[in-house]
Coordinates of C-alpha atoms in Angstrom, one line a residue:
X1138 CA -0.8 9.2 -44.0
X1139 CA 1.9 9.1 -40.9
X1140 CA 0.3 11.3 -39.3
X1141 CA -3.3 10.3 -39.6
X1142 CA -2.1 6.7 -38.1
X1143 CA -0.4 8.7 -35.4
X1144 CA -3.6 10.0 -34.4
X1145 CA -5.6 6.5 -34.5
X1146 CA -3.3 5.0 -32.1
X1147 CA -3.6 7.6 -30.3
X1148 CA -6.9 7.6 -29.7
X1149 CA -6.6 3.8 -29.4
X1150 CA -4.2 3.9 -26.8
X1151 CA -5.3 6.7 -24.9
X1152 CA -9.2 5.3 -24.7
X1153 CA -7.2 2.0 -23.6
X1154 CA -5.5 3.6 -20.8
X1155 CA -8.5 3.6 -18.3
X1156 CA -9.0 -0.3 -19.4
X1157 CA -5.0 -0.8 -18.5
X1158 CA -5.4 1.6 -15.3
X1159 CA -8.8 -0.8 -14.0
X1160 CA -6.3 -3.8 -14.7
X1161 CA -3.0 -2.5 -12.7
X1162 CA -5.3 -1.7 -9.6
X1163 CA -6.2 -5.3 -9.2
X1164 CA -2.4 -5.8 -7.9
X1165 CA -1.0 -2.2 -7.4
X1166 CA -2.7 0.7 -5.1
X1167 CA -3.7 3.8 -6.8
X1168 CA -0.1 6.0 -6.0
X1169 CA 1.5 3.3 -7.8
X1170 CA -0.4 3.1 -10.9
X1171 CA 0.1 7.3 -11.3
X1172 CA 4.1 6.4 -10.1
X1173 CA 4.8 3.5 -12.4
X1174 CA 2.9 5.9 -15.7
X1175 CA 5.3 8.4 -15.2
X1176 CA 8.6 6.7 -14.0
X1177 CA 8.3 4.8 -17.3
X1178 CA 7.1 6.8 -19.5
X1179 CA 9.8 9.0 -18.3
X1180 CA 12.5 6.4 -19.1
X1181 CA 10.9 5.6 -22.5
X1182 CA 11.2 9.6 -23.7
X1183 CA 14.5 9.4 -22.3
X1184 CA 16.2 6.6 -24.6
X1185 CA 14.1 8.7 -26.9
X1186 CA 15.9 11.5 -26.2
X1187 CA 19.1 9.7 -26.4
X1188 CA 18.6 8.1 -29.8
X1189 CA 17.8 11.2 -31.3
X1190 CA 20.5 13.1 -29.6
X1191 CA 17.7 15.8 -29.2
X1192 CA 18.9 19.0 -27.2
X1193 CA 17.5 20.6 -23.8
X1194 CA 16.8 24.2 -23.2
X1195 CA 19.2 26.1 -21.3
X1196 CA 16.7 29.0 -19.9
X1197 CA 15.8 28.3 -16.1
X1198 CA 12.2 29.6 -16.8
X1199 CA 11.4 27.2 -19.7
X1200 CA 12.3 24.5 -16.9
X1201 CA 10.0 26.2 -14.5
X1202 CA 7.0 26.3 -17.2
X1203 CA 7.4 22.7 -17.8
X1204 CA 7.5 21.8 -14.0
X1205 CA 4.1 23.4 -13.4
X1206 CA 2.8 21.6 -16.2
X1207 CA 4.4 18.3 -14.9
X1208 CA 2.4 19.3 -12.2
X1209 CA -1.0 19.9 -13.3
X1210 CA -1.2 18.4 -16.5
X1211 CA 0.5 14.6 -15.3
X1212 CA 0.8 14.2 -11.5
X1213 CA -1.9 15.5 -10.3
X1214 CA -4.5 14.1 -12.9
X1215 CA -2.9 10.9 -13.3
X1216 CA -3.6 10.2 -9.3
X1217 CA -6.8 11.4 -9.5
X1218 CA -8.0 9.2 -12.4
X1219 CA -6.1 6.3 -11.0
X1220 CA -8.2 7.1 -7.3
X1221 CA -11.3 7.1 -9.0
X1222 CA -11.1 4.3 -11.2
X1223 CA -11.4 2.9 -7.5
X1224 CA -15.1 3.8 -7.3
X1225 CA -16.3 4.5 -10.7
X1226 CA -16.1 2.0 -13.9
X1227 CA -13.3 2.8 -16.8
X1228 CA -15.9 3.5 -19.0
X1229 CA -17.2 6.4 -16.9
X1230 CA -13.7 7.7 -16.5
X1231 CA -13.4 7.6 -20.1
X1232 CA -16.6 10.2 -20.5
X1233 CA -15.2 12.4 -18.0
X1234 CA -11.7 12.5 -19.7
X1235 CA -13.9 13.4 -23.2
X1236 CA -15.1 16.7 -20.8
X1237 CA -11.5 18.3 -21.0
X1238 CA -12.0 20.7 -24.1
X1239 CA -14.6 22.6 -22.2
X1240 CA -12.7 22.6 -18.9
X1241 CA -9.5 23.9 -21.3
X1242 CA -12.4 26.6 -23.1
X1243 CA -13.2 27.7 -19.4
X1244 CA -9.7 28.6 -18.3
X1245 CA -8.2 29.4 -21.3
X1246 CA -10.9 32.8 -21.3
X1247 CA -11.5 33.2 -18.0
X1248 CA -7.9 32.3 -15.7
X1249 CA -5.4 33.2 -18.7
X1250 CA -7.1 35.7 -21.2
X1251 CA -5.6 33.7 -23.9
X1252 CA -8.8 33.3 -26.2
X1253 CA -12.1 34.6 -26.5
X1254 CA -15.4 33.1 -26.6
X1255 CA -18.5 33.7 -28.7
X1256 CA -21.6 33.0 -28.4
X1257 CA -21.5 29.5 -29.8
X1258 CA -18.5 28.6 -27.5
X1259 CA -20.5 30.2 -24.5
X1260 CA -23.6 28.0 -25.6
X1261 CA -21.1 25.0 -25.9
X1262 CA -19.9 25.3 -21.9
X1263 CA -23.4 25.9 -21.0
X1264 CA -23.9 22.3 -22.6
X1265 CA -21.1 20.7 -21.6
X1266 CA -22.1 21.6 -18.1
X1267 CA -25.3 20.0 -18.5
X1268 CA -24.2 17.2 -20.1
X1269 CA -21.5 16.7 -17.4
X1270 CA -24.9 17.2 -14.2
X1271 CA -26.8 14.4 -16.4
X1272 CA -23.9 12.0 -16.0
X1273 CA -23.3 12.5 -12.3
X1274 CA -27.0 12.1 -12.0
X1275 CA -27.8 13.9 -8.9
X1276 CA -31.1 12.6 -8.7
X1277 CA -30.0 8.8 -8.2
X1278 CA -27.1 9.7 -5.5
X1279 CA -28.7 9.1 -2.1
X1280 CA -25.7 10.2 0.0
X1281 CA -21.9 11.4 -0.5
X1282 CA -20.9 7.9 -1.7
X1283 CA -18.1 6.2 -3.1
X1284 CA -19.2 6.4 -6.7
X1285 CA -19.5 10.5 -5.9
X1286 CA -16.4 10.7 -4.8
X1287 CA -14.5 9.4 -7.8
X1288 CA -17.0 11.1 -10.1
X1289 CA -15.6 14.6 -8.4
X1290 CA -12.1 13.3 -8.8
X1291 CA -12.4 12.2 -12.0
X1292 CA -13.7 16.2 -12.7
X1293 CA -11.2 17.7 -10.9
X1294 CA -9.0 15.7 -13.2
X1295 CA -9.8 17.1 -16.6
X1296 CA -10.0 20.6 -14.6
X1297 CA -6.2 20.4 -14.6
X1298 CA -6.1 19.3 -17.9
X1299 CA -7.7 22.5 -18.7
X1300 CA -5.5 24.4 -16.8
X1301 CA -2.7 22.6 -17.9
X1302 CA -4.0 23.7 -21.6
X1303 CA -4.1 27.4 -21.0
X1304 CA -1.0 27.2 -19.2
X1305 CA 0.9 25.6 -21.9
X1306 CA -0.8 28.1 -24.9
X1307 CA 0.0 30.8 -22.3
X1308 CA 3.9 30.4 -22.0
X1309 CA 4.9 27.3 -23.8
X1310 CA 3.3 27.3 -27.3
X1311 CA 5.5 30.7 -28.8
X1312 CA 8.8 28.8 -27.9
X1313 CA 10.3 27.0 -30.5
X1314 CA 11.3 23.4 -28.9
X1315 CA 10.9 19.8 -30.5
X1316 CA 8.2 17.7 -30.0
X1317 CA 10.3 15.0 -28.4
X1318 CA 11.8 18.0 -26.3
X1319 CA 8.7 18.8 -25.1
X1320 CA 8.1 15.3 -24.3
X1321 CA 10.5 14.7 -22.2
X1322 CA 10.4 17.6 -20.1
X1323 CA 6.5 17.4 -19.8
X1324 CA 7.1 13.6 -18.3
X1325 CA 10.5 14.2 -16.9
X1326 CA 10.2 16.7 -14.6
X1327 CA 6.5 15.1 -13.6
X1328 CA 8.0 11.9 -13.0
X1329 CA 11.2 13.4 -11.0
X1330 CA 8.1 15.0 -8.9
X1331 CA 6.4 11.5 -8.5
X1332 CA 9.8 10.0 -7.5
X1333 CA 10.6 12.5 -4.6
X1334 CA 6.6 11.8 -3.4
X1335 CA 7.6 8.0 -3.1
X1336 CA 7.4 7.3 0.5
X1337 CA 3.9 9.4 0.0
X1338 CA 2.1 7.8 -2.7
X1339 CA 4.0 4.4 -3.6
X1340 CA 5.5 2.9 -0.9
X1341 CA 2.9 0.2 -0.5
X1342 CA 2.6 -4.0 -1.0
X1343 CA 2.0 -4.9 -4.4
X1344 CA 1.1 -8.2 -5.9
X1345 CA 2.5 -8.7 -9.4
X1346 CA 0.8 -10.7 -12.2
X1347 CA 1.3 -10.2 -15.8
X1348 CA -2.1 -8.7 -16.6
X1349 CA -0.7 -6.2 -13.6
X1350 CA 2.4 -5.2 -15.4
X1351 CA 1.4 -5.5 -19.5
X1352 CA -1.0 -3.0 -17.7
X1353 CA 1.6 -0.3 -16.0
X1354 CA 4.1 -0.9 -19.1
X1355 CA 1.8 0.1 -21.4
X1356 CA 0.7 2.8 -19.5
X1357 CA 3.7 4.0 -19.3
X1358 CA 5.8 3.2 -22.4
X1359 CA 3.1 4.0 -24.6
X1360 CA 0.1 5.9 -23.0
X1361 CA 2.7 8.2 -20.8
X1362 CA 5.7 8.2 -23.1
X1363 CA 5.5 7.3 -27.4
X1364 CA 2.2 8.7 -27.7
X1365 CA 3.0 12.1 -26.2
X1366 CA 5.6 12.4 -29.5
X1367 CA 3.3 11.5 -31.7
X1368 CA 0.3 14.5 -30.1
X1369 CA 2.7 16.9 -30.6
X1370 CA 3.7 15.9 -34.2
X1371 CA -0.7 15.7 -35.2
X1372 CA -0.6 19.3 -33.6
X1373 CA 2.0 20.5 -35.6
X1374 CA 0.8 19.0 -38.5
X1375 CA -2.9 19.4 -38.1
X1376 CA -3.2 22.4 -35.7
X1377 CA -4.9 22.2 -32.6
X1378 CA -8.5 22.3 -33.8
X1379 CA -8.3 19.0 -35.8
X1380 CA -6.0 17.4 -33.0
X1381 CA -8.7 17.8 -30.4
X1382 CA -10.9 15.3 -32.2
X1383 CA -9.1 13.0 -30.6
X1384 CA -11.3 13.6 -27.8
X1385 CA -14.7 12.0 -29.8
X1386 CA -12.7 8.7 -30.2
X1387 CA -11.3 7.7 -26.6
X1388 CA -14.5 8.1 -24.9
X1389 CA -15.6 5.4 -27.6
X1390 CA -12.4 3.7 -27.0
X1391 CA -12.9 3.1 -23.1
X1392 CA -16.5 2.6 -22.9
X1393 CA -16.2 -0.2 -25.2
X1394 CA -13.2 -1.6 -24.2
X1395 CA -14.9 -1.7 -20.2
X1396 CA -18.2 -3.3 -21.7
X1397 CA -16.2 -5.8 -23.9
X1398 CA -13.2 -6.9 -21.6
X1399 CA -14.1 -5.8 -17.9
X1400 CA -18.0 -6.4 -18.3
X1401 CA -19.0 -3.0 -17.2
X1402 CA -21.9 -1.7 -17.5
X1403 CA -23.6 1.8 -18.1
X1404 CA -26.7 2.9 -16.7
X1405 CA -28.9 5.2 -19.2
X1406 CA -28.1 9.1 -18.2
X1407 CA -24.1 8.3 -18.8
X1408 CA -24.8 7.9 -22.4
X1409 CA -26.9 10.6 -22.9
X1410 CA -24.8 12.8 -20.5
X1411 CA -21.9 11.9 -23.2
X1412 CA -23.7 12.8 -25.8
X1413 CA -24.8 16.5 -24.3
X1414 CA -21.0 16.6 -23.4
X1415 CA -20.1 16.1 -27.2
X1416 CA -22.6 18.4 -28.7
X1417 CA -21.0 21.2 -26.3
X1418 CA -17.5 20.0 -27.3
X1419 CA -18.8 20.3 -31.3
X1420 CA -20.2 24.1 -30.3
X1421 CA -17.0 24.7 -28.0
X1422 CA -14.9 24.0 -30.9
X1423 CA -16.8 25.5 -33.9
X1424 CA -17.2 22.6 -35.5
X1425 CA -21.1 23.3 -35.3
X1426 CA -22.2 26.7 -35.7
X1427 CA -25.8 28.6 -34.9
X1428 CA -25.0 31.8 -33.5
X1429 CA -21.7 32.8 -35.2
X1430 CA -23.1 31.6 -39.1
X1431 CA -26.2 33.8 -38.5
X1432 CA -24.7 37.0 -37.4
X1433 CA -21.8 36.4 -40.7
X1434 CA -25.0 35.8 -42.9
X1435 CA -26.8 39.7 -41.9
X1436 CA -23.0 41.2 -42.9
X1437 CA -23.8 43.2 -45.8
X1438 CA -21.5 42.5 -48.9
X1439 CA -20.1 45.0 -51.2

């Protein structure tokens, strides 16, 4: 029962994070929003830490692992969602985000050999990619606009989250470290990275208000810090198959929460794009079968 609520709220929070992200850039430019995530989420996994007198790894290449993953799975994601959310809606970021298991199908096979499709997974991709050209909708973009741009970004986004994925199941997943551990030094070093790019990407004016900061606390504190404890204890508990569900309930989470609270609205090839995008996740992740159940079926039995 713990752990089922763990992975409610975190679909809860994490389809909230693009309604908080929409909210902080109304005072705060984009640097900032991806700066304040990780600076506190940093310092909530910390006292975390501390109050749990958890232990650090001594090896110099664990360290390393994590840093590229700071890299790639936080820094560079959370400034290109925060960037986009300029030009696009929340809700629409929130689709994108749900495109990340077939980004992380992608690169797992093809960049780091560490699984191996068949032919429902391949036919998943395939529809994942098409559900991902019928939410751009090509046909209704006139020029390179604004709205383009942040789509691209929002892409490149889940991209490292891919990477990030195959990365981690690469070198990380065989080591045995604690979830809050792994936490920390996920968000840690990422945030020590923000921190030395503060001139760069947050060094601007900012104009406070309280929706403003609720907004960048909860980002952080929860979105960036808590729930990342409680993802690694649903995959430990759960496995990695049922912990990916997560990704049918924030896209639910955001688009509802933009419509409801920010007044956004969607026009008809985003929702039908996210519904291509979730039959390829189903096929991606086995969850629906057509190829694979067939071939099992013609094995003769003794």
């Amino acid at each position: 029962m713990k752990v089922a609520l763990q992975f409610v709220a975190m679909g809860l929070i994490w389809g909230a994070s693009f309604l908080f992200m929409k909210v902080a850039l109304e005072g705060v430019a984009f640097g900032q929003v991806a700066w304040a995530r990780l600076v506190f989420g940093a310092i909530t996994l910390g006292i975390i830490m501390l109050l749990t007198r958890s232990r650090l790894p001594r090896e110099p290449i664990v360290w390393l692992h994590f840093l590229v993953v700071g890299v790639t799975y936080c820094v560079i994601p959370f400034l290109l969602f925060a960037w986009a959310e300029q030009y696009v809606s929340s809700s629409l970021a929130s689709i994108y985000n749900a495109v990340t298991p077939i980004t992380t199908a992608i690169l797992a096979t093809a960049a780091f050999r560490v699984e191996r499709l068949n032919r429902d997974q391949v036919l998943g991709v395939l529809v994942g990619v098409v559900g991902v050209v019928v939410v751009v909708g090509p046909w209704s973009i006139a020029a390179l606009s604004g709205s383009l741009w942040g789509q691209l970004a929002c892409l490149g986004a889940v991209t490292c989250y891919g990477f990030s994925f195959g990365y981690i199941r690469r070198f990380i997943s065989h080591r045995d470290i604690p979830a809050t551990t792994t936490a920390f030094l996920n968000i840690g070093l990422a945030a020590v990275v923000m921190l030395l790019l503060t001139p760069v990407v947050a060094w601007r004016p900012i104009e406070f208000s309280w929706p403003v900061l609720l907004s960048l606390l909860a980002l952080g504190a929860l979105g960036t810090g808590v729930v990342y404890i409680w993802n690694m204890n649903v995959l430990r508990a759960w496995g990695p198959t049922a912990t990916s569900g997560v990704t049918y309930v924030t896209p639910v989470v955001g688009v509802a929460l933009g419509i409801l609270v920010l007044g956004e609205h969607l026009t008809w090839n985003e929702p039908v794009g996210a519904v291509v995008v979730l039959a390829g996740i189903l096929l991606t992740q086995q969850r629906v079968r057509l190829f694979t159940r067939r071939q099992a079926e013609l094995v003769p039995t003794h």
